[in-house]
Short mmCIF file of C-alpha atoms and ligand atoms in Angstrom, two decimals:
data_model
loop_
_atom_site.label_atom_id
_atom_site.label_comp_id
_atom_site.label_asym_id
_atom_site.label_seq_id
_atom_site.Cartn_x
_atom_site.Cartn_y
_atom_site.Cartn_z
CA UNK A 1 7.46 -21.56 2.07
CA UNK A 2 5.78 -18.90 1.12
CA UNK A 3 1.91 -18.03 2.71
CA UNK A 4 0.37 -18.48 -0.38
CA UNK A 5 1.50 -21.37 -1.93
CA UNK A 6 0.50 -23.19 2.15
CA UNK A 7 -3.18 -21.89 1.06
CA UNK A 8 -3.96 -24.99 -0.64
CA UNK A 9 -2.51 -27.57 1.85
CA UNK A 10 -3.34 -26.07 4.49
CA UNK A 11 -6.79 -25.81 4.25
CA UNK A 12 -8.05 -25.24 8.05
CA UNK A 13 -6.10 -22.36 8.71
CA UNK A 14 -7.59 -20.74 5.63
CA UNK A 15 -10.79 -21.43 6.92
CA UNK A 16 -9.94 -19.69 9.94
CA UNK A 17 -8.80 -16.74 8.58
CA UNK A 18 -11.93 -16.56 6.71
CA UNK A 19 -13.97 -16.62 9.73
CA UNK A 20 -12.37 -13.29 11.18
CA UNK A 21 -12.62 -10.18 8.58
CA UNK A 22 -11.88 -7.90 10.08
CA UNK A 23 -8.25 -7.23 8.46
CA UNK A 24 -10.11 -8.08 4.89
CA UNK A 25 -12.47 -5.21 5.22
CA UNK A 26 -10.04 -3.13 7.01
CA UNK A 27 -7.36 -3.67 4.13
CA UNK A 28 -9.24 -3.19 1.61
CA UNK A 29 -7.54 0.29 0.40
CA UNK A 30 -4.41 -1.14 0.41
CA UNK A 31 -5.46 -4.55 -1.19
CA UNK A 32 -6.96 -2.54 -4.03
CA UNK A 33 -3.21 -0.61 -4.63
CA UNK A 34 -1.14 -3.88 -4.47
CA UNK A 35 -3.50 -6.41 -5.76
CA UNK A 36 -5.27 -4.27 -8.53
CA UNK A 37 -2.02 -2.80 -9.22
CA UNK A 38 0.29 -5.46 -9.85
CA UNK A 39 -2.38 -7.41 -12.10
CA UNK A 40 -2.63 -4.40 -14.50
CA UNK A 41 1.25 -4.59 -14.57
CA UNK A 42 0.85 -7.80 -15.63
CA UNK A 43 -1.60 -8.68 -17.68
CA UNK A 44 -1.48 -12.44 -18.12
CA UNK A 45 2.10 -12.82 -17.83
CA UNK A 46 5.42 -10.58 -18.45
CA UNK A 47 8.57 -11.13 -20.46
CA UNK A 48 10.75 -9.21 -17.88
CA UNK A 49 12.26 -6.45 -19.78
CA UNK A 50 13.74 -2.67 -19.61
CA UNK A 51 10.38 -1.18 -19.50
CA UNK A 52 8.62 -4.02 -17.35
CA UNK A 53 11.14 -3.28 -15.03
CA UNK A 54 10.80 0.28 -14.97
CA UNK A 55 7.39 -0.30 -14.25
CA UNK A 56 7.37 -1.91 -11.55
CA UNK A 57 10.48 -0.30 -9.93
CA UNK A 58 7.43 3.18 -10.04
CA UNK A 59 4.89 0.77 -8.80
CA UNK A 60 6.85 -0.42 -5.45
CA UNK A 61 8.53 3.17 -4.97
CA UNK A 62 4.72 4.78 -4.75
CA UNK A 63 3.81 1.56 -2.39
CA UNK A 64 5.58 3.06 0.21
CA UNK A 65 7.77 -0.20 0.91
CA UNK A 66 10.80 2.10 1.63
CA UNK A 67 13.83 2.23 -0.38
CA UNK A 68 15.62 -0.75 0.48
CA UNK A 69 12.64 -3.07 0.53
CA UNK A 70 12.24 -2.29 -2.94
CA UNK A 71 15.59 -2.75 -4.08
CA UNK A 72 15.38 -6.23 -3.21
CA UNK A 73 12.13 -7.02 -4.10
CA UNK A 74 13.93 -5.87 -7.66
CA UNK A 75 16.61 -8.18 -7.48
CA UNK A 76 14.47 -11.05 -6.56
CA UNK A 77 12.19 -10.77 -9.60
CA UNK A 78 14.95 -10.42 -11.97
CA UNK A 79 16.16 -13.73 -10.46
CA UNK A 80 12.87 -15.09 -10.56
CA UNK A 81 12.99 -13.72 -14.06
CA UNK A 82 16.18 -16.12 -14.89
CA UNK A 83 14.71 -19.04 -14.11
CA UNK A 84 11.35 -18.65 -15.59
CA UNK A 85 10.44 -17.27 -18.56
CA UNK A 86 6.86 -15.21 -17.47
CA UNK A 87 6.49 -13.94 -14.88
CA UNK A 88 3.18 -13.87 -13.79
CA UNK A 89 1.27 -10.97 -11.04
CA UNK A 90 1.31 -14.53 -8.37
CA UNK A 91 5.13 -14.70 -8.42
CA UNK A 92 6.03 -10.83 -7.67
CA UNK A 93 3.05 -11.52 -4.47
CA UNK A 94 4.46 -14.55 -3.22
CA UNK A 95 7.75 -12.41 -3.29
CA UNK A 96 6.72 -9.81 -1.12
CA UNK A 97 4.42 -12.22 0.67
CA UNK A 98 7.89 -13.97 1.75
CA UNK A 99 9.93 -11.06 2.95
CA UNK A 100 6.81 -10.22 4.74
CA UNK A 101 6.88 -13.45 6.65
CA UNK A 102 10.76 -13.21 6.95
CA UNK A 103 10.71 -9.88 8.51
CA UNK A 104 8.03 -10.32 11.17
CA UNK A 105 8.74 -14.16 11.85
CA UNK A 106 10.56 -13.96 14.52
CA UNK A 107 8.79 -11.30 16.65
CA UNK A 108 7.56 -11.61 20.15
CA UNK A 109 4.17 -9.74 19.90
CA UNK A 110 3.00 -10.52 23.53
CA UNK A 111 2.44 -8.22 25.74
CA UNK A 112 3.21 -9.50 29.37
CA UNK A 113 -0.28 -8.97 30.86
CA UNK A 114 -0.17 -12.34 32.61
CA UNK A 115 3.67 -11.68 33.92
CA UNK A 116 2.90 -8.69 36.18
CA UNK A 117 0.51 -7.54 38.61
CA UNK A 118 -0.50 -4.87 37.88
CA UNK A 119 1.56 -4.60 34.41
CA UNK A 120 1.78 -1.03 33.65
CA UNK A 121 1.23 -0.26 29.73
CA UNK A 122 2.65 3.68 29.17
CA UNK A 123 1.14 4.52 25.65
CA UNK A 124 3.10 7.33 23.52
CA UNK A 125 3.15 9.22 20.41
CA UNK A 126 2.52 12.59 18.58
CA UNK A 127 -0.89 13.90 18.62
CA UNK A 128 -3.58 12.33 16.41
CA UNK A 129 -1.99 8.95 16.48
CA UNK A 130 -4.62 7.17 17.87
CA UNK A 131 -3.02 6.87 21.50
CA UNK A 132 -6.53 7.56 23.22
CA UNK A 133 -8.77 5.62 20.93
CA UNK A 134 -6.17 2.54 21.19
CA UNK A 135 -5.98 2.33 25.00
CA UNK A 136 -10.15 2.31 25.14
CA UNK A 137 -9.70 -0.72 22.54
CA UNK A 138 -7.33 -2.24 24.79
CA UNK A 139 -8.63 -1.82 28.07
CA UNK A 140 -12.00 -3.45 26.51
CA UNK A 141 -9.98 -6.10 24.98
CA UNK A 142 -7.92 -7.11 28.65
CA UNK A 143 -11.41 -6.85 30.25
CA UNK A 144 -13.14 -9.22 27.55
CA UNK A 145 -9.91 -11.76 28.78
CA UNK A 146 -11.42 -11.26 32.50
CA UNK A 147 -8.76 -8.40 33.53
CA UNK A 148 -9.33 -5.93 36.13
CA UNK A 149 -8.08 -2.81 33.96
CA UNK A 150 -7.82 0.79 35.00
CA UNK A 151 -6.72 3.72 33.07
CA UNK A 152 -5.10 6.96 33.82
CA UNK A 153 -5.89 9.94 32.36
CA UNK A 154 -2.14 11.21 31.97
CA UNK A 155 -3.05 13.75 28.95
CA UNK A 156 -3.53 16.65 31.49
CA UNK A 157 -2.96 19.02 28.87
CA UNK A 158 -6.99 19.40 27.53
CA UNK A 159 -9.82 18.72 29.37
CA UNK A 160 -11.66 17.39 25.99
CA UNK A 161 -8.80 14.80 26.34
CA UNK A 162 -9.86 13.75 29.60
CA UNK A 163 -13.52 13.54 28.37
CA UNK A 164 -12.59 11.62 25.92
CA UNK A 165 -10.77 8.97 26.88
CA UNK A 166 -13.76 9.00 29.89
CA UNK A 167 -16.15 7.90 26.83
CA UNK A 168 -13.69 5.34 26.04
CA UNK A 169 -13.59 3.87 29.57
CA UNK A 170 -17.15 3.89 30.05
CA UNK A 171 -17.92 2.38 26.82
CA UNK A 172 -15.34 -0.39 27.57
CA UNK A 173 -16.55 -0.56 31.32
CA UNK A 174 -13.75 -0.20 33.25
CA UNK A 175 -12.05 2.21 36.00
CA UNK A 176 -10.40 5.71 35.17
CA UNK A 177 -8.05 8.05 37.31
CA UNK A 178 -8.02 11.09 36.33
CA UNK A 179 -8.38 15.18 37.79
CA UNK A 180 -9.90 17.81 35.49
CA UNK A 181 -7.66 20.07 37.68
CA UNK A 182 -4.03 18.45 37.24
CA UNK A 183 -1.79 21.00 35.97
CA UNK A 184 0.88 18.09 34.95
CA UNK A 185 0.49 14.43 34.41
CA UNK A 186 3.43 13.59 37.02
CA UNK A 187 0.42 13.70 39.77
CA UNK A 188 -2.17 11.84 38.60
CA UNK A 189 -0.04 9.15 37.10
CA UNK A 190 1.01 9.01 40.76
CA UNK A 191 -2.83 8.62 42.04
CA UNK A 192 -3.34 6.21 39.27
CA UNK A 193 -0.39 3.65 39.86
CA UNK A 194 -1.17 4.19 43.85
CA UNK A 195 -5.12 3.28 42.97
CA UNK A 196 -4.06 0.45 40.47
CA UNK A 197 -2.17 -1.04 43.72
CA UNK A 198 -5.02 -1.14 46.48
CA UNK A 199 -8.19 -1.78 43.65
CA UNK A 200 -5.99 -4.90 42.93
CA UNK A 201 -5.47 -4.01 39.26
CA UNK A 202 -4.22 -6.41 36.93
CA UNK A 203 -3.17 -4.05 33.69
CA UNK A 204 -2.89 -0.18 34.32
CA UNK A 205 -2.84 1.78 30.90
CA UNK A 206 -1.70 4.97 30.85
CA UNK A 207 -2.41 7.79 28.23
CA UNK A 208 0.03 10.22 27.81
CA UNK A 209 -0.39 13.93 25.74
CA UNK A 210 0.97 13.97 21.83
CA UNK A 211 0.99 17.31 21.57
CA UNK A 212 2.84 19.79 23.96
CA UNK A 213 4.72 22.99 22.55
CA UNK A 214 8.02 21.47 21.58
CA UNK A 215 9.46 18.32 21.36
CA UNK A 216 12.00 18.23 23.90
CA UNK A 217 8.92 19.60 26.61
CA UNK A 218 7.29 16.59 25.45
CA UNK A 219 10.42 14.07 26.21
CA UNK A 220 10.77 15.96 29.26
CA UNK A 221 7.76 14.77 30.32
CA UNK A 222 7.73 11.31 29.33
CA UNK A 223 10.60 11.19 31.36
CA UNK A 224 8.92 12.63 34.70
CA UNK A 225 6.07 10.24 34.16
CA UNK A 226 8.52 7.16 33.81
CA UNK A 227 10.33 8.14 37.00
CA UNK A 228 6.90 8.81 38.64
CA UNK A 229 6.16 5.19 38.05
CA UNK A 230 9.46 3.58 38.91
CA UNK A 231 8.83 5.32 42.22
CA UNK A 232 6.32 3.06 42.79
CA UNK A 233 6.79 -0.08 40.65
CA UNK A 234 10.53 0.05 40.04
CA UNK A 235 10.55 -2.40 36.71
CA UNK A 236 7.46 -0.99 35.56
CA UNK A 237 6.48 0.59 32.70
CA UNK A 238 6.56 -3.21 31.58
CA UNK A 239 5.40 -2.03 27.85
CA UNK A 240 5.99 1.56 26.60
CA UNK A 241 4.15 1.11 23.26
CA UNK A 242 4.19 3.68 20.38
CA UNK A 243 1.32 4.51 18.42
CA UNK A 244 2.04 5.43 14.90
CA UNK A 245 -0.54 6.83 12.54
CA UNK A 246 -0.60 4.44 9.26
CA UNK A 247 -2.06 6.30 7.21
CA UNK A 248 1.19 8.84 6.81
CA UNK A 249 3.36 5.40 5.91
CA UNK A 250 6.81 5.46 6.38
CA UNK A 251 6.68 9.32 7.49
CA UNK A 252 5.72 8.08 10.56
CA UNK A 253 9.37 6.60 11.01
CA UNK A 254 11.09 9.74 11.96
CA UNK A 255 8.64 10.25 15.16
CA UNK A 256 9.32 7.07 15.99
CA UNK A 257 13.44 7.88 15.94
CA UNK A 258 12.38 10.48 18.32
CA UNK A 259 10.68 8.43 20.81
CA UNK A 260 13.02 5.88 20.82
CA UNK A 261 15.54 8.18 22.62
CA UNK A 262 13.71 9.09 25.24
CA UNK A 263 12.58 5.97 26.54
CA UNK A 264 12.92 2.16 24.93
CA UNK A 265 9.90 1.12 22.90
CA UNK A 266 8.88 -2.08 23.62
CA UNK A 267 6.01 -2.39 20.83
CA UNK A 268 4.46 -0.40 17.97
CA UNK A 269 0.72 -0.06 17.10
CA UNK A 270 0.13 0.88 14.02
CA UNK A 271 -3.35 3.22 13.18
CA UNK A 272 -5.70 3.95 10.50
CA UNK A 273 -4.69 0.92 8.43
CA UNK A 274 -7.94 1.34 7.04
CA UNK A 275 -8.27 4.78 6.07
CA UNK A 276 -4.86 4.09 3.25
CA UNK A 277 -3.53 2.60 0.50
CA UNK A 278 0.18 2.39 2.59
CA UNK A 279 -0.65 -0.81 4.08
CA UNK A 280 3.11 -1.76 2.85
CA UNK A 281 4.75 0.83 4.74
CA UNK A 282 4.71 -1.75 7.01
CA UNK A 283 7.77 -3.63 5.99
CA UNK A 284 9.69 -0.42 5.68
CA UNK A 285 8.60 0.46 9.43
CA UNK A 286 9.40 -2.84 10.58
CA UNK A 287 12.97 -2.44 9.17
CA UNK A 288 14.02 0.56 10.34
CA UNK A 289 12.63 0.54 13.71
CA UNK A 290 13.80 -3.03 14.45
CA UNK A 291 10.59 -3.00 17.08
CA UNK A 292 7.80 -5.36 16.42
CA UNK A 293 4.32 -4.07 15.96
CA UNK A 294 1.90 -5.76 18.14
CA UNK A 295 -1.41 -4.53 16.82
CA UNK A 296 -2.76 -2.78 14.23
CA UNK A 297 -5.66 -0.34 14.07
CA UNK A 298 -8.31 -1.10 10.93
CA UNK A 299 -11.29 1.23 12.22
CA UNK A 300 -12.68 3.16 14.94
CA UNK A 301 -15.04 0.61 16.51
CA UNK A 302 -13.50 -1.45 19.49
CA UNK A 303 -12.91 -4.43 18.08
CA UNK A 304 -10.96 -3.11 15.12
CA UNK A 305 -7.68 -2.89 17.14
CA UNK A 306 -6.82 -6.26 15.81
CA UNK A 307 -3.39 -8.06 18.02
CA UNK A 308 -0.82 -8.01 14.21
CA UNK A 309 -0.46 -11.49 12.56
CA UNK A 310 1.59 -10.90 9.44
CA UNK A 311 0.45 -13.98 7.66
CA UNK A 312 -3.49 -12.82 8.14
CA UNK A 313 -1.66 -9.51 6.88
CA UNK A 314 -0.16 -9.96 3.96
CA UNK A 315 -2.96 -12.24 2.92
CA UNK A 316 -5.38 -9.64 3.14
CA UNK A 317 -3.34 -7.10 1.60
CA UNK A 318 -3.10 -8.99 -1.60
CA UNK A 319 -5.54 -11.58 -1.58
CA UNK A 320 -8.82 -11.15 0.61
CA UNK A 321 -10.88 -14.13 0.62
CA UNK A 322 -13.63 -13.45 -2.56
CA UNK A 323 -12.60 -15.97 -4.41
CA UNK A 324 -12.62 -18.44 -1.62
N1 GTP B 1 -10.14 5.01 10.69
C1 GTP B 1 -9.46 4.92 11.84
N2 GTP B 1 -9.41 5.96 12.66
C2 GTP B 1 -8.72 5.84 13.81
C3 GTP B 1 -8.02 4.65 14.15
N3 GTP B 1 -7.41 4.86 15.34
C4 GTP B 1 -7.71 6.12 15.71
N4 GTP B 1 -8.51 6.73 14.79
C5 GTP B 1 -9.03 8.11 14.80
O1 GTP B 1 -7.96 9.03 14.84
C6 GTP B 1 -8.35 10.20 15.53
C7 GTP B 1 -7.30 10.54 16.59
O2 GTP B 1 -7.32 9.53 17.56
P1 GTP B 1 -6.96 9.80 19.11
O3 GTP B 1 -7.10 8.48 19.79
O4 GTP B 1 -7.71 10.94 19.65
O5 GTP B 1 -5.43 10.18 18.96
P2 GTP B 1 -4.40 10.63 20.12
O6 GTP B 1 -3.10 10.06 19.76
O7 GTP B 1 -4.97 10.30 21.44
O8 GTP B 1 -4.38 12.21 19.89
P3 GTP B 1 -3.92 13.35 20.95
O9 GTP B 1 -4.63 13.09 22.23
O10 GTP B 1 -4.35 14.61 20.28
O11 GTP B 1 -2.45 13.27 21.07
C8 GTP B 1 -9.73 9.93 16.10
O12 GTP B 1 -10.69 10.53 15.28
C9 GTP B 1 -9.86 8.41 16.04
O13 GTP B 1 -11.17 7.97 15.91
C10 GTP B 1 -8.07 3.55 13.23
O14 GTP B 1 -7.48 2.47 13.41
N5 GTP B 1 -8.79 3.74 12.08
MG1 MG B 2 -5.32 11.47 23.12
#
């Protein structure tokens, strides 16, 4: 059953959305292409035809859905389409709302913070993704759930870098390893696992640089910093999570390709949600990568990195909560 059709039912959890905004306000870009855009399609109700379709076939090619998405999102109205005779803008949203819930349902979007100690989070992706700004949001998160969190400055590559994400773990108030000196991030990931160990760490996060001066240098080193880790903590990295930037949509989906054969990706977090209109490109990222996305960025403050909840998701994309 689709999410918003549960709406009136199910009043409480409505009401509990409502309480957190966060994805509302952060959506809001996106929410204005999809909601705004399928009610001008509309109007007060369509006779599906030729040039109906051809309308909306442009509208959910420029959403960004991806290629197949949209073929079946086609298919379903014109069977929706069979059986009633207008179609109104509520039927083609509960239509995406449902293959929005039927993609993500079955998703574990944990991360195992509580399974090992310390559990070592390796964060990855080109430069600009939002790697650095994510790991301050999550080390304040873990802390605000009474971790002991450190973080390891493993983008040697810049000393702004290392500034940086020193902002970040001040403002979230916990410990950093890192050496303005380090000529590779091999070493101090070494210090930093070997600290994590005796200061009794429960989650180690561990930034990594997006931007060396070719690809395969940059695999190269995700690979030393892996086996730098398994020296110590043989199972570990327990989560290798992949930051993609949002705001290029479904472009992002060929980095991802990239990462994915260096090392498995155990989670994607996906950036700058609120700085787009692309908000759909989720679906299309979710179905090629076949990894599930485990939060989602919708700002720059620290308690915009929001843990993903597709229902909230979709709801705000379409919806948001003005009309109560
Ligand atoms: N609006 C918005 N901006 C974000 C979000 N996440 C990150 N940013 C911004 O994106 C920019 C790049 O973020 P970084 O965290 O430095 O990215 P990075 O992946 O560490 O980049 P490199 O270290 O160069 O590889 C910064 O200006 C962040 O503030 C988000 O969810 N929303
Ligand atoms: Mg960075």
């Amino acid at each position: 059953m689709g999410l918003f059709k549960r709406k009136n039912k199910e009043k409480e959890t409505v009401q509990e959305l409502q309480k957190d905004d966060r994805y509302e306000k952060g959506l809001s870009k996106s929410r204005n292409r999809f909601k705004e855009g399928l009610l001008s399609l509309f109007g007060r109700g369509m006779k599906i035809s030729d040039d109906f379709m051809e309308n909306i076939e442009a509208f959910l090619y420029e959403s960004d859905l991806g290629a197949d998405v949209c073929e079946l999102i086609l298919e379903k109205i014109v069977s929706a389409s069979r059986k009633k005779e207008l179609l109104a803008y509520e039927d083609v949203r509960d239509i995406i709302a449902e293959l929005f819930e039927d993609l993500f349902k079955d998703d574990d979007l944990s991360i195992p913070v509580d399974s090992y100690h310390p559990c070592v989070i390796l964060v990855v992706g080109v430069n600009g993704a939002g790697k650095t700004t994510t790991i301050g949001k999550l080390a304040s998160f873990y802390r605000g759930e009474g971790k002991k969190v450190l973080i390891i400055a493993g983008d040697t590559y810049r000393a702004a870098a290392i500034e940086q994400l020193d902002i970040w773990a001040e403002r979230a108030g916990v410990d950093i390893i890192k050496n303005l000196e380090a000529k590779a991030p091999s070493g101090i990931v070494y210090d930093g696992i070997q600290a994590g160990l005796s200061r009794d760490s429960d989650v180690i996060l561990i930034d990594t640089a997006g931007r060396l001066h070719n690809k395969a240098h940059l695999m190269e080193e995700l690979d030393k910093i892996k086996r730098v880790i398994q020296k110590i903590i043989p199972e570990a990295p327990h989560e290798t999570l992949l930051v993609l930037d949002g705001s290029i949509g479904q472009n992002s989906v060929v980095q991802a390709q990239e990462f994915t054969k260096v090392t498995p990706i155990t989670g994607l977090i996906v950036t700058k949600l609120d700085g787009t209109a692309k908000g759909g490109s989720m679906i299309g990222i979710r179905q090629k990568m076949n990894i599930p996305v485990k939060y989602i960025g919708l700002g720059e403050k620290l308690e915009d990195l929001q843990a993903f909840d597709p229902v909230r998701y979709v709801h705000a994309m379409f919806e948001g909560f003005e009309e109560g």
